[in-house]
Amino acid sequence: MWDQLLINARLATMVGAAPYGAIDQGCLAIAEGKIAWCGERGDLPGAPDSLAREVTDLDGRWITPGLVDCHTHLVYGGDRAGEFEQRLEGVSYAEISRAGGGIRATVTATRDASEEELFKQSRPRMAALVAEGATTIEIKSGYGLTLDQELKQLRVARWLGEFGEIGVRTTFLGAHSLPPDWEGSSDDYIAAIVAMLPHVKESGLADAVDAFCETIAFSPEQTEKVFAAARALGLPVKLHADQLSDLGGAALAARYQALSADHLEFTSREGVEAMAAAGTVAVLLPGAFYTLRETQQPPLADLRDTGTAIALASDCNPGSSPLTSLLLTMNMACTLFRMTPEEALGGVTINGAKALGLQDQIGSLEVGKRADLAIWEIERPAALCYRIGFNPLAFSMKDGRTL
């Protein structure tokens, strides 16, 4: 018998020809934490009570895959609300940075915090995402910028996943910013990052390696050194690419078969075509676009035209996207980027999973995948993108367990 059978549900499977892969009179069975059966009520191989130990009537609620936030910087110390206030009063980011603010302030606060303190500060951010249906979250390092401090962040990220009983994927982002103590020595710092990578690999704390390829961060040549070293160690790569200018970051990511290239506001058609050919996912981050009041939109038409998978993520971080809501992320993607609600939901389910290399395990309602589910009090899936500041989640499940 199945462990559990959910009946009288509407399913957004996110696969198949129908919009949202919808099944109107649907049932979903769970066995050993995985989806064991999924389909129309009329196709069940028997009476529900004879098929499962526990039968739950969802009274017409919608089931979607558990949401996936595939790009966050969720573990960090401190707070930069004061800088937000300063910028609104006319103080420039450069002035704030020279006074020890900006990313430098977060690096200082993160280095000064113990693992217990980082866990305590980060836990509410994770809880906010989970409360809106997230069952898998990616968490990057990048605010320690030394080996010990980066590993500290990654340990806290793993701890958060164990505590919350959700899926957490970790990413080493040592090449996030040049530390203040390496000023004027960016090549030397990149060499230090390359030297860190074997230790990161040995620790088992990182599932991928990321870098920030931008005029205010690291050059394509420097980024490529990090990627070459990571791939030689068998670590997949991701990239903060083309956010503020087109340095060819998307094409660089594609050359190294990156799981994803993220931001992409200035990516060229050639970069998009390279991503499509490589199967690299485009991760759009409307929270940063909104917070920074950007005007250059990512090349959505080119992404659609080439069939590039498009994911969405919160980019939760203390500076450019202090956002802990995937529902608001979806709304922003629709209103700011003109994505459709179906594209937005796919961005935080099946394509979000692909951006983490987990598309065979989560992201859609298919037999054999993990029973990571979100159950919603809505009339149609578009409502997840339509309402602002409203959470219609009834409950969610991770590996068949109610969260």
Coordinates of C-alpha atoms in Angstrom, one line a residue:
M1 CA 0.0 0.0 0.0
W2 CA 1.0 3.6 -0.5
D3 CA 1.9 5.6 2.6
Q4 CA -0.5 8.5 1.7
L5 CA -3.0 9.4 -1.0
L6 CA -4.1 13.0 -1.6
I7 CA -7.4 13.0 -3.4
N8 CA -9.9 15.7 -4.7
A9 CA -7.0 17.9 -5.7
R10 CA -6.1 20.0 -8.6
L11 CA -2.5 19.4 -9.8
A12 CA 0.0 21.8 -11.4
T13 CA 2.4 19.1 -12.5
M14 CA 4.6 21.5 -14.5
V15 CA 5.0 18.9 -17.2
G16 CA 3.0 18.0 -20.3
A17 CA 1.2 20.0 -22.9
A18 CA -1.6 21.5 -20.8
P19 CA -1.0 24.9 -19.2
Y20 CA 0.9 24.3 -15.9
G21 CA 0.6 20.6 -16.7
A22 CA -2.8 20.9 -14.9
I23 CA -4.9 17.9 -13.9
D24 CA -8.3 19.2 -12.7
Q25 CA -9.6 16.1 -10.9
G26 CA -6.3 14.8 -9.6
C27 CA -4.8 12.5 -7.0
L28 CA -1.3 12.0 -5.8
A29 CA 0.2 9.1 -3.9
I30 CA 3.3 9.1 -1.7
A31 CA 5.4 6.1 -0.8
E32 CA 8.8 6.2 1.0
G33 CA 9.0 10.0 0.6
K34 CA 8.5 9.9 -3.2
I35 CA 5.6 10.4 -5.6
A36 CA 4.3 6.9 -6.3
W37 CA 1.3 7.8 -8.5
C38 CA 0.0 11.0 -10.0
G39 CA -3.0 11.4 -12.3
E40 CA -6.8 11.7 -12.8
R41 CA -9.1 10.4 -10.1
G42 CA -10.8 8.1 -12.6
D43 CA -7.5 6.4 -13.4
L44 CA -6.8 5.2 -9.8
P45 CA -6.3 1.5 -9.7
G46 CA -8.9 1.0 -7.0
A47 CA -10.8 2.6 -4.2
P48 CA -8.7 5.2 -2.3
D49 CA -9.1 3.4 1.1
S50 CA -7.8 0.2 -0.4
L51 CA -4.7 1.8 -1.9
A52 CA -3.1 3.9 1.0
R53 CA -2.7 3.8 4.7
E54 CA -3.8 7.4 4.9
V55 CA -6.1 9.2 2.6
T56 CA -6.4 13.0 2.7
D57 CA -9.2 14.9 0.9
L58 CA -7.8 18.3 -0.2
D59 CA -11.3 19.7 -1.1
G60 CA -10.2 21.1 -4.5
R61 CA -7.0 22.7 -3.3
W62 CA -4.1 23.1 -5.8
I63 CA -0.9 21.1 -5.4
T64 CA 2.3 22.4 -7.0
P65 CA 5.8 21.1 -6.6
G66 CA 7.5 22.5 -3.5
L67 CA 9.1 25.9 -4.5
V68 CA 12.8 26.1 -5.2
D69 CA 14.8 29.3 -4.4
C70 CA 17.9 28.6 -6.5
H71 CA 19.9 31.8 -5.6
T72 CA 20.3 33.2 -2.1
H73 CA 23.0 34.7 0.1
L74 CA 20.9 33.9 3.1
V75 CA 23.7 33.4 5.7
Y76 CA 25.2 36.7 6.7
G77 CA 25.8 38.8 9.7
G78 CA 24.5 42.3 10.5
D79 CA 22.0 44.5 8.9
R80 CA 22.2 47.3 6.3
A81 CA 18.9 49.1 6.8
G82 CA 20.8 52.2 7.8
E83 CA 22.5 52.3 4.4
F84 CA 19.1 52.0 2.7
E85 CA 18.0 55.1 4.6
Q86 CA 21.3 56.9 3.7
R87 CA 20.9 56.2 0.0
L88 CA 17.4 57.6 0.1
E89 CA 18.8 60.7 1.7
G90 CA 21.2 61.2 -1.2
V91 CA 24.4 59.5 0.1
S92 CA 26.1 57.6 -2.7
Y93 CA 27.1 54.0 -2.5
A94 CA 30.7 55.0 -3.1
E95 CA 30.6 57.3 0.0
I96 CA 29.0 54.6 2.1
S97 CA 31.6 52.1 1.0
R98 CA 34.5 54.5 1.7
A99 CA 33.0 54.8 5.2
G100 CA 33.2 51.1 5.7
G101 CA 29.7 50.3 4.6
G102 CA 28.4 48.2 1.7
I103 CA 29.7 44.7 1.3
R104 CA 32.6 45.5 3.6
A105 CA 30.2 46.0 6.5
T106 CA 28.6 42.7 5.9
V107 CA 32.0 41.0 5.6
T108 CA 33.0 42.5 8.9
A109 CA 29.7 41.5 10.6
T110 CA 29.9 38.0 9.2
R111 CA 33.5 37.5 10.3
D112 CA 32.7 38.8 13.8
A113 CA 29.7 36.4 14.3
S114 CA 30.0 32.9 15.6
E115 CA 28.3 30.0 13.9
E116 CA 25.6 30.1 16.5
E117 CA 25.0 33.8 16.0
L118 CA 24.9 33.4 12.2
F119 CA 22.4 30.5 12.6
K120 CA 20.2 32.6 14.9
Q121 CA 20.3 35.6 12.4
S122 CA 19.7 33.5 9.3
R123 CA 17.0 31.2 10.6
P124 CA 14.1 33.7 10.4
R125 CA 15.1 34.4 6.8
M126 CA 14.9 30.7 5.9
A127 CA 11.6 30.4 7.9
A128 CA 10.0 33.2 5.9
L129 CA 10.8 31.3 2.6
V130 CA 9.6 28.0 4.0
A131 CA 6.3 29.6 5.2
E132 CA 5.6 30.4 1.5
G133 CA 6.1 27.0 0.2
A134 CA 9.9 26.7 -0.4
T135 CA 11.1 23.2 0.2
T136 CA 14.6 23.6 -1.4
I137 CA 16.9 26.6 -1.0
E138 CA 20.4 27.3 -2.3
I139 CA 22.7 29.2 0.0
K140 CA 25.9 30.8 -1.0
S141 CA 28.9 31.8 1.0
G142 CA 30.8 35.0 0.0
Y143 CA 30.8 37.2 3.0
G144 CA 33.8 35.6 4.8
L145 CA 36.4 35.8 2.0
T146 CA 38.9 33.7 3.8
L147 CA 38.9 29.9 3.8
D148 CA 37.9 29.5 7.4
Q149 CA 35.2 32.2 7.2
E150 CA 33.7 30.8 4.0
L151 CA 33.6 27.3 5.4
K152 CA 31.9 28.8 8.5
Q153 CA 29.1 30.2 6.4
L154 CA 28.7 26.9 4.5
R155 CA 28.5 24.9 7.8
V156 CA 25.7 27.2 9.0
A157 CA 23.9 26.7 5.7
R158 CA 24.0 22.9 6.1
W159 CA 22.9 23.3 9.7
L160 CA 19.9 25.4 8.6
G161 CA 18.8 22.6 6.3
E162 CA 19.1 20.0 8.9
F163 CA 17.2 22.1 11.4
G164 CA 14.4 23.0 9.1
E165 CA 14.3 19.5 7.5
I166 CA 14.3 21.1 4.0
G167 CA 16.6 20.7 1.1
V168 CA 19.6 23.1 1.2
R169 CA 22.2 23.2 -1.6
T170 CA 25.4 25.1 -0.8
T171 CA 27.6 27.2 -3.1
F172 CA 31.1 28.4 -2.5
L173 CA 31.3 32.1 -3.5
G174 CA 34.8 33.1 -2.4
A175 CA 35.1 35.1 -5.6
H176 CA 32.3 37.4 -4.6
S177 CA 34.2 40.6 -3.9
L178 CA 37.8 41.7 -3.3
P179 CA 38.4 41.8 0.5
P180 CA 39.6 45.2 1.9
D181 CA 42.9 43.6 3.0
W182 CA 43.6 42.5 -0.7
E183 CA 43.0 46.0 -2.2
G184 CA 44.9 46.4 -5.4
S185 CA 45.8 42.6 -5.6
S186 CA 42.9 41.0 -7.3
D187 CA 45.0 38.6 -9.3
D188 CA 46.6 37.4 -6.1
Y189 CA 43.3 37.0 -4.4
I190 CA 42.0 34.9 -7.3
A191 CA 45.1 32.7 -6.9
A192 CA 44.2 32.4 -3.2
I193 CA 40.7 31.3 -4.2
V194 CA 42.0 28.7 -6.5
A195 CA 44.2 27.4 -3.7
M196 CA 41.2 27.2 -1.4
L197 CA 39.2 25.0 -3.8
P198 CA 40.8 21.6 -2.9
H199 CA 40.0 22.3 0.8
V200 CA 36.5 23.3 -0.1
K201 CA 36.1 20.1 -2.1
E202 CA 37.6 18.0 0.7
S203 CA 35.2 19.5 3.3
G204 CA 32.2 18.3 1.4
L205 CA 30.4 21.5 2.3
A206 CA 29.9 22.9 -1.2
D207 CA 27.7 21.5 -3.9
A208 CA 28.9 24.1 -6.5
V209 CA 31.2 27.1 -7.0
D210 CA 30.1 30.6 -8.0
A211 CA 31.8 33.8 -8.9
F212 CA 30.9 37.5 -9.6
C213 CA 32.1 38.4 -13.1
E214 CA 31.6 42.2 -13.3
T215 CA 33.5 45.5 -13.6
I216 CA 33.1 46.0 -9.8
A217 CA 34.2 42.4 -9.1
F218 CA 36.3 40.1 -11.2
S219 CA 37.2 40.0 -14.9
P220 CA 36.3 37.1 -17.2
E221 CA 40.0 36.0 -17.2
Q222 CA 40.0 35.8 -13.4
T223 CA 36.7 34.1 -13.3
E224 CA 37.8 31.5 -15.8
K225 CA 40.7 30.6 -13.5
V226 CA 38.3 29.8 -10.8
F227 CA 36.0 27.8 -13.1
A228 CA 38.8 25.8 -14.6
A229 CA 40.1 24.8 -11.1
A230 CA 36.5 24.0 -9.9
R231 CA 35.7 21.8 -12.9
A232 CA 39.0 20.0 -12.5
L233 CA 37.9 19.1 -9.0
G234 CA 34.5 17.9 -10.3
L235 CA 32.6 20.8 -8.8
P236 CA 29.8 22.3 -10.9
V237 CA 29.9 26.1 -11.5
K238 CA 27.4 29.0 -11.5
L239 CA 27.9 32.6 -12.3
H240 CA 26.8 36.1 -11.4
A241 CA 26.8 37.3 -15.0
D242 CA 26.2 40.5 -17.0
Q243 CA 24.3 42.3 -14.3
L244 CA 25.8 45.8 -14.8
S245 CA 27.6 45.4 -18.1
D246 CA 28.1 42.8 -20.9
L247 CA 31.5 41.2 -20.2
G248 CA 30.5 38.0 -21.9
G249 CA 29.7 36.3 -18.6
A250 CA 26.8 34.2 -20.0
A251 CA 29.0 32.8 -22.8
L252 CA 31.8 32.1 -20.3
A253 CA 29.4 30.2 -18.0
A254 CA 28.2 28.2 -21.0
R255 CA 31.8 27.2 -22.0
Y256 CA 32.1 25.6 -18.6
Q257 CA 28.7 23.9 -18.7
A258 CA 27.6 26.0 -15.8
L259 CA 24.4 25.0 -14.1
S260 CA 23.2 28.6 -14.3
A261 CA 24.1 32.2 -15.2
D262 CA 22.3 34.6 -13.0
H263 CA 21.1 38.3 -13.3
L264 CA 21.8 38.7 -17.1
E265 CA 20.4 42.2 -17.6
F266 CA 23.1 43.0 -20.2
T267 CA 23.5 39.6 -21.8
S268 CA 23.8 39.7 -25.6
R269 CA 22.0 37.4 -28.0
E270 CA 25.2 35.5 -28.5
G271 CA 25.4 34.9 -24.8
V272 CA 21.9 33.6 -24.7
E273 CA 22.5 31.3 -27.7
A274 CA 25.6 29.9 -25.9
M275 CA 23.5 29.2 -22.8
A276 CA 20.8 27.5 -24.7
A277 CA 23.3 25.3 -26.5
A278 CA 25.0 24.3 -23.2
G279 CA 21.8 23.8 -21.2
T280 CA 22.7 26.5 -18.8
V281 CA 19.7 27.9 -16.9
A282 CA 19.0 31.7 -16.9
V283 CA 18.2 32.7 -13.4
L284 CA 16.5 36.1 -13.2
L285 CA 16.5 38.1 -10.0
P286 CA 13.8 40.7 -10.0
G287 CA 14.3 41.6 -6.3
A288 CA 17.8 43.1 -7.1
F289 CA 16.4 44.8 -10.3
Y290 CA 13.7 46.4 -8.1
T291 CA 15.9 47.4 -5.2
L292 CA 18.6 48.9 -7.3
R293 CA 16.0 50.6 -9.5
E294 CA 17.6 49.2 -12.6
T295 CA 16.2 50.0 -16.1
Q296 CA 18.0 47.5 -18.3
Q297 CA 15.8 44.4 -18.4
P298 CA 17.1 40.9 -19.0
P299 CA 16.7 39.7 -22.6
L300 CA 13.5 37.8 -22.1
A301 CA 12.5 37.6 -25.7
D302 CA 15.9 36.1 -26.6
L303 CA 15.6 33.6 -23.8
R304 CA 12.2 32.5 -25.0
D305 CA 13.2 32.4 -28.6
T306 CA 16.1 30.1 -27.9
G307 CA 14.3 27.9 -25.5
T308 CA 16.6 28.7 -22.6
A309 CA 15.2 27.5 -19.3
I310 CA 14.3 30.5 -17.1
A311 CA 14.4 30.3 -13.4
L312 CA 13.6 32.9 -10.7
A313 CA 15.1 33.4 -7.3
S314 CA 14.9 35.8 -4.4
D315 CA 18.6 36.7 -4.3
C316 CA 18.1 37.2 -0.6
N317 CA 21.0 39.3 0.5
P318 CA 21.6 42.4 2.8
G319 CA 22.5 44.9 0.1
S320 CA 20.7 44.6 -3.2
S321 CA 17.8 42.2 -2.5
P322 CA 16.7 41.9 1.1
L323 CA 13.9 39.7 -0.1
T324 CA 12.5 36.6 1.6
S325 CA 9.4 35.9 -0.5
L326 CA 9.2 33.7 -3.6
L327 CA 5.6 34.8 -4.0
L328 CA 6.7 38.4 -4.3
T329 CA 9.6 37.4 -6.5
M330 CA 7.0 35.8 -8.9
N331 CA 4.8 38.9 -8.9
M332 CA 7.9 41.1 -9.6
A333 CA 8.9 38.9 -12.5
C334 CA 5.4 39.3 -14.1
T335 CA 5.1 43.0 -13.5
L336 CA 8.6 44.1 -14.1
F337 CA 9.8 41.6 -16.7
R338 CA 6.4 40.7 -18.2
M339 CA 6.8 37.0 -17.6
T340 CA 3.6 35.0 -17.7
P341 CA 2.4 33.4 -14.4
E342 CA 3.1 30.0 -15.9
E343 CA 6.7 31.0 -16.7
A344 CA 7.0 32.4 -13.2
L345 CA 5.8 29.3 -11.5
G346 CA 8.0 27.2 -13.7
G347 CA 10.9 29.5 -12.6
V348 CA 10.5 28.5 -9.0
T349 CA 9.8 24.8 -9.6
I350 CA 11.0 22.8 -12.5
N351 CA 13.6 25.4 -13.8
G352 CA 14.7 26.3 -10.3
A353 CA 15.4 22.7 -9.8
K354 CA 17.4 22.5 -13.0
A355 CA 19.5 25.5 -11.9
L356 CA 20.6 23.4 -9.0
G357 CA 21.2 20.2 -11.0
L358 CA 18.2 18.6 -9.3
Q359 CA 15.7 18.4 -12.1
D360 CA 15.6 14.5 -11.9
Q361 CA 14.7 14.7 -8.2
I362 CA 12.4 17.7 -7.6
G363 CA 10.6 20.5 -9.4
S364 CA 7.6 18.7 -11.0
L365 CA 4.9 16.3 -10.0
E366 CA 6.2 13.1 -11.6
V367 CA 6.4 9.5 -10.4
G368 CA 9.8 8.8 -8.8
K369 CA 10.5 12.3 -7.8
R370 CA 10.6 13.4 -4.2
A371 CA 7.3 14.2 -2.6
D372 CA 8.2 17.9 -2.2
L373 CA 4.8 19.6 -2.4
A374 CA 3.0 22.9 -1.8
I375 CA -0.7 22.9 -1.2
W376 CA -2.5 26.1 -1.9
E377 CA -5.9 27.7 -1.1
I378 CA -6.3 29.2 -4.6
E379 CA -8.7 29.0 -7.5
R380 CA -6.0 29.0 -10.2
P381 CA -2.2 28.9 -10.3
A382 CA -2.0 32.5 -11.6
A383 CA -3.2 33.6 -8.1
L384 CA 0.3 32.9 -6.8
C385 CA 1.7 35.7 -8.9
Y386 CA -1.4 38.0 -8.7
R387 CA -1.8 38.7 -5.0
I388 CA 0.7 41.0 -3.2
G389 CA 1.6 40.5 0.4
F390 CA -0.8 37.5 0.7
N391 CA 0.2 33.9 1.5
P392 CA -2.4 31.3 0.4
L393 CA -0.3 28.3 1.4
A394 CA -2.3 25.6 3.2
F395 CA 0.7 23.4 4.0
S396 CA 3.8 22.0 2.4
M397 CA 5.6 18.7 2.4
K398 CA 9.2 17.7 2.1
D399 CA 9.9 14.0 1.2
G400 CA 6.3 13.3 2.1
R401 CA 6.5 14.9 5.6
T402 CA 4.3 17.8 6.4
L403 CA 6.5 20.8 7.3

